[in-house]
Every structure is written in structure tokens, then in C-alpha cells.
Amino acid sequence: MCGIVGYIGGEQAAPVLLHGLKRLEYRGYDSAGVAVYNGKAVQVVKSKGRLAVLEGILREEELPGTVGIGHTRWATHGAPSDVNSHPQVSDGGLFAVVHNGIIENYLDIKNHLKRRGVEFVSDTDTEVVAQMLEHYYQGDVLEAIRQVILRVEGSYALGIICASCPEKVYAVRKDSPLIVGLGEGENFIASDVTAILSRTRRVCRLKDGEIAVLEQGRVSFFGPDLEPLEKPAEQVEWDVAAAEKGGYEHFMMKEICEQPEALGKTISPRLREGRVVLDDISLTREEIENFSRVYIVACGTSYHVGAVAKYAFEKLLRLPIEVDVASEFRYRDPVLDERSLVIIISQSGETADTLAALREAKRQGARTLAIVNVVGSTIAAEADDVLYTWAGPEIAVASTKAYSTQLAVIYLIALYMAQETGRLPGEELAGYLKALEALPAQAERCLREKETIQYFASQYFNAHDMYFIGRNVDYAASLEASLKLKEISYIHSEAYTAGELKHGPISLIEEGTLVIAICTCGRLFDKMMSNIREVKARGAVVLGITTEELREKLAQETDCQFCVPATADFMLPSMSILPLQLFAYYAAGMKGCDIDKPRNLAKSVTVE
Ligand code: AGP
């Protein structure tokens, strides 16, 4: 969602804030703004539109001062406009606030303050916070913050500056991410580390209800009742270059190409002497044997990893598996107990619905295991166990390397559980581990065929609709392929289980409709061939994704084919998704879409 930054130090704040906002623009990009204390008052410059618009204004307009906050917005309350952009300022100009999250009871508070004569100018929920701060301020900013957090409901990461305490930046959070960066003679706040990586690697992560007060030479932390806290700093290992485009035109292409390396980093440290070694988790053999059901809960692309996981877990563990989108799981009153294992998947580790699902699982006594990419994120901190995907920062809104590495961790968990409970004969386990180990090199090989996919995309990027079909794990991969295409190219697409077509969706097929058929599962190949014949008979053009050994047979029924390396059945989506990520990328590029920042989307969805 929105990105926030704050700076206090010896340099001019505006350029530092802009630099940080550039790294956070993936979180939201419909408007941006900064507020800096200029020695006399808090001065705000903000504008509707991309960060580049703000940057242009700041080239013309002086914004002197060494203390400030900045924001890049993904609108929730009020359309993108100059006045709804953050920072939001209180009536008397005393407080400026940047916010990520949603204040759910903002209307009640707004009406209450209006009755007391406070004038509001925006439609945002955030303005309520700025107005409340001034309303409750009686010479002590911390006390005013305490009064505000006592009254607001919802989620927030807030950066605050106050004209009457101009040598400080204040920060507080609940259910929205916020970190404090500790520099030399300068300190920062940010929604995530990429915003401050070029300045410092020492960070403290605020927990719910904690408040930070940043001064140039020190940072103090307080609990919700203003009790002082000691917070240890941690060192961030991410490479600065990892958050840069490094010569690629888009982060998405860079991240697609990073998948072989990311897979290697995620898999190889966890395979030792012919065994899966998961040192990072504490599950015992007895606990694994005691599980009666596994739940996999996530959103978007991470949910699609769950769709693959269902097949892997059922095959390897013969355990009942339920896969759910987090926004449904959290409100459907799932039946859980201490014999339930709930696997939570999230790249960011901050997705609001996924976090709420994790909390619901814990509340009901289930054992929770998170698969997360962002180290130290809220989901990672709250789950009983966490397995990190070592994908490095994923900046493009469309997830690619997170998907691949999450899949790899799912295979590792399923194989580990099978290994620990002795469910797999040694030879079979060895075969799977060999297949897992081979994935990075196979992905590398597959990604060498970019031009072929680029050519396919050039033939179909003008299509209005496309359909992806598959069976078993090929259907799970179709879900992700379809999401990728629609989110960045805006081409309408649907994914269907191939066997379901004849129950309705086949009515959508007409002369020239493109159907992408994923047919990598040898076991179900003949069934797929029948379904392909059915759509061809109704005029569809079919692109088949398959493995080398099945190509010849597939060529008899399809208009064109693309081959991916063969692997263990349940790992096939790790291969079949690669050409389809490329297909979405090229189609979006040919349509002139903004690939890294697709319309209406944001990278980290920290609101419901
Ligand atoms: C993927 O391309 C999307 N941007 C989106 O579906 C994403 O996977 C989803 O919002 C979940 O995010 P998370 O993995 O950070 O929880």
C-alpha cells in the first residue's frame, strides 16, 4: 500500500526523502508528498500523480530543512488528488502526518471534531490523525500520540513531525509495517528497508503499539503507555544493488531472470547429505505425525503456491489439505485445533488478510508455519516457525521470483515431513531431492528461450480475452499464469481446469480465441488432448506448454508449442510458469503498459 519515509540528520531532508520514496514507489503511486520543517513552520509540497511530478515541483520550489517526512500513496479514502495526498496537516498547521493503513472509525472521529469547530479539507482518514494530534496536544507530543492511538481503530504506520518540537520525528505503528533506520548522525523511518539501504543497514522494527522518537543523534522507543523500551538493532544483509534495476528495463524482467539464483539460495543450504535439513524450524517427528490436517492460507500469487502445494502434500503425505485465500479464511470460522498445521505464505510478510488469518489460526490453537521473503516482517515474527525464501527484495508489483522460491520451500516442507515420518522409500526421496537440486539449472535453461516467447506475445498481445487450461498441477500453474497476464497487461484472462470447460466456460470460445494449454503432466496428457480438441473444434488457437518428451504428440493437436524441462510431477509448475511470466511481461510491454507499476495495484497490501 502506501510508502512512508522520515529523515532527521545533517543533510537537506527533501532529497533524502525523495530518494527513499523512489524505492517505495512500488507500494503505491497515485500521489506523493513531503513535509519539511523549514526553521519556522512545517512546509508541505504534495501532488497527485507519480513521484516524478513531485520531483519536478521540488526542482522549482525551495524546501529547506533537515527534518521531514514523505509519502507515496495508494488511495483508500478519497480519490487521488492534491488535497488528499499526504502529508496531511492539522488545522492550525502544528502537525504533519504520513500514514499507511486505514483508520476504520475515522468518520465518527471526524464528526466529533467537526462539532468542536475543527475544519477538515480532505476526504482522507489520515487527516483525522493530524487533527486529533493538534486537538490533544498540550505541550507534550508523546502524550498527544498516546491519546490518538487510544482512540483510533484500524491499522496504521504513522510518521509525524510537529512545528513546536521541530528537532524530532515521531513514528508509531499497528498492523502496518514500519522500521527505524539507525545512521551516523542521522536517523530514518521507512515502510521497508529498501528505502534506506543506501544510508544504513542497522534497523529496529517497531512492534504494534510501539512509538519511536528520532533525533539527529539518537532514537528513543516507548510502549503504548509511554514506558521507555530498549530495542536491539539488527543488521540487514540485503545488498543495495539487489534493490536496483541493474541494467534491466524493468524490475519484473530482472526478477524473472534472478529466479535460477534465488532458487539456488533457497534450496541448496537445505539439502545436505541426501536429506532435507530444516534447521530453522522446530517441528518434531511426533508433532508431524500428530497433524490431522494441513491448511495453506495466503493471497494472490502466494495463494497460487498453495494451489500447487495441495497436490504435493496429498501425494507425499496422504494428509487432508485445505487451501484458502486469507480474506475468506479469516472470516469463515475455520475448524482448527492443536492437530492442525496452518502454513501461511507471504512474500512481504505484511499482507493484512494473511496476517489476520495467522492470528486466527493461533487463536484457535493451531501450529503455524510461515513462508516469508522479508526477514523480520510481522508474519515472520508472529508465526510459531518461519522458513525464509531467499529471493532478495522483490520490487515489481507482479510477483515472480517470490512465487518460484515459495514453491521451492513448499517442496522442501512436504519432502521434509515425508522424510521425518518415513513415508517415502529412500530411493524415491533421493529421486525427488535430485529433482529439487536440478531446478535452478533447469530454470536457467528455460529462460534462455526468451525470444520464442517474445514472438508468441507479438502475435497475441492485442487479444481481448485469453484462457489458460490445465489439469492437476498444470491447473494450479494456470491460475498464476492468468493472474500475471491480467495484472500487468490488462488482458482479460481466466484459468479453468480443462475438464470443467464443457460445464459452461466453453461457450466463451469462438473463432481465433487464444487458449494456452499447460500439458506437462504425463499422467493426464491424453485427457488434456481431448480437452484441446474440444476447444479447437470451436475455433480456438492453442498454444501448448509441455515437456520435450510430450512435444511431438502435442504438436499434432496444437498450433504452437513451448517446451520446458521435465521434473518430478508436483514440481512442474516451477518450470511451466517461466514462459508464462515472460509472455505476460512481453504482452504488457507491447501494449505500452507500465509493467512495474500496473494500474490500481500496489505491492504490499496492508489494508483489508
Ligand atoms: C502478485 O503478482 C500480486 N502482486 C499479489 O497477488 C500478491 O501475491 C499478494 O498481494 C500477496 O502478497 P504477499 O505474498 O506479500 O502476501
mmCIF file of C-alpha atoms and ligand atoms in Angstrom, residues 299-302 345-349 351 354 397-399 406 480 483-484 487 602-603 605, ligand 1:
data_model
loop_
_atom_site.group_PDB
_atom_site.id
_atom_site.type_symbol
_atom_site.label_atom_id
_atom_site.label_comp_id
_atom_site.label_asym_id
_atom_site.label_seq_id
_atom_site.Cartn_x
_atom_site.Cartn_y
_atom_site.Cartn_z
ATOM 1 C CA CYS A 299 -3.378 -14.156 -1.011
ATOM 2 C CA GLY A 300 -2.808 -13.668 -4.744
ATOM 3 C CA THR A 301 0.310 -15.284 -6.122
ATOM 4 C CA SER A 302 1.175 -16.734 -2.720
ATOM 5 C CA ILE A 345 2.598 -17.879 2.703
ATOM 6 C CA SER A 346 3.546 -14.242 2.105
ATOM 7 C CA GLN A 347 6.312 -12.527 0.168
ATOM 8 C CA SER A 348 6.034 -9.297 2.125
ATOM 9 C CA GLY A 349 5.105 -10.828 5.464
ATOM 10 C CA THR A 351 -0.364 -8.624 3.940
ATOM 11 C CA THR A 354 -2.800 -13.075 5.677
ATOM 12 C CA VAL A 397 4.314 -5.398 -8.258
ATOM 13 C CA ALA A 398 3.881 -8.626 -10.238
ATOM 14 C CA SER A 399 5.428 -11.370 -8.176
ATOM 15 C CA GLN A 406 7.829 -20.139 -2.277
ATOM 16 C CA GLU A 480 -0.808 -17.947 -11.644
ATOM 17 C CA LEU A 483 -3.128 -13.575 -12.814
ATOM 18 C CA LYS A 484 0.249 -12.487 -14.184
ATOM 19 C CA GLU A 487 -2.399 -7.726 -13.648
ATOM 20 C CA ALA A 602 0.291 -1.934 -5.015
ATOM 21 C CA LYS A 603 2.975 -4.339 -3.930
ATOM 22 C CA VAL A 605 -1.443 -4.965 0.570
HETATM 23 C C1 AGP B 1 1.236 -10.919 -7.310
HETATM 24 O O1 AGP B 1 1.702 -10.665 -8.574
HETATM 25 C C2 AGP B 1 0.450 -9.866 -6.693
HETATM 26 N N1 AGP B 1 1.094 -8.635 -6.710
HETATM 27 C C3 AGP B 1 -0.302 -10.197 -5.414
HETATM 28 O O2 AGP B 1 -1.272 -11.137 -5.780
HETATM 29 C C4 AGP B 1 0.466 -10.745 -4.180
HETATM 30 O O3 AGP B 1 0.979 -12.014 -4.437
HETATM 31 C C5 AGP B 1 -0.477 -10.758 -2.977
HETATM 32 O O4 AGP B 1 -0.885 -9.445 -2.691
HETATM 33 C C6 AGP B 1 0.127 -11.394 -1.738
HETATM 34 O O5 AGP B 1 1.242 -10.700 -1.284
HETATM 35 P P1 AGP B 1 2.219 -11.332 -0.211
HETATM 36 O O6 AGP B 1 2.826 -12.554 -0.804
HETATM 37 O O7 AGP B 1 3.221 -10.251 0.063
HETATM 38 O O8 AGP B 1 1.402 -11.656 0.998
#
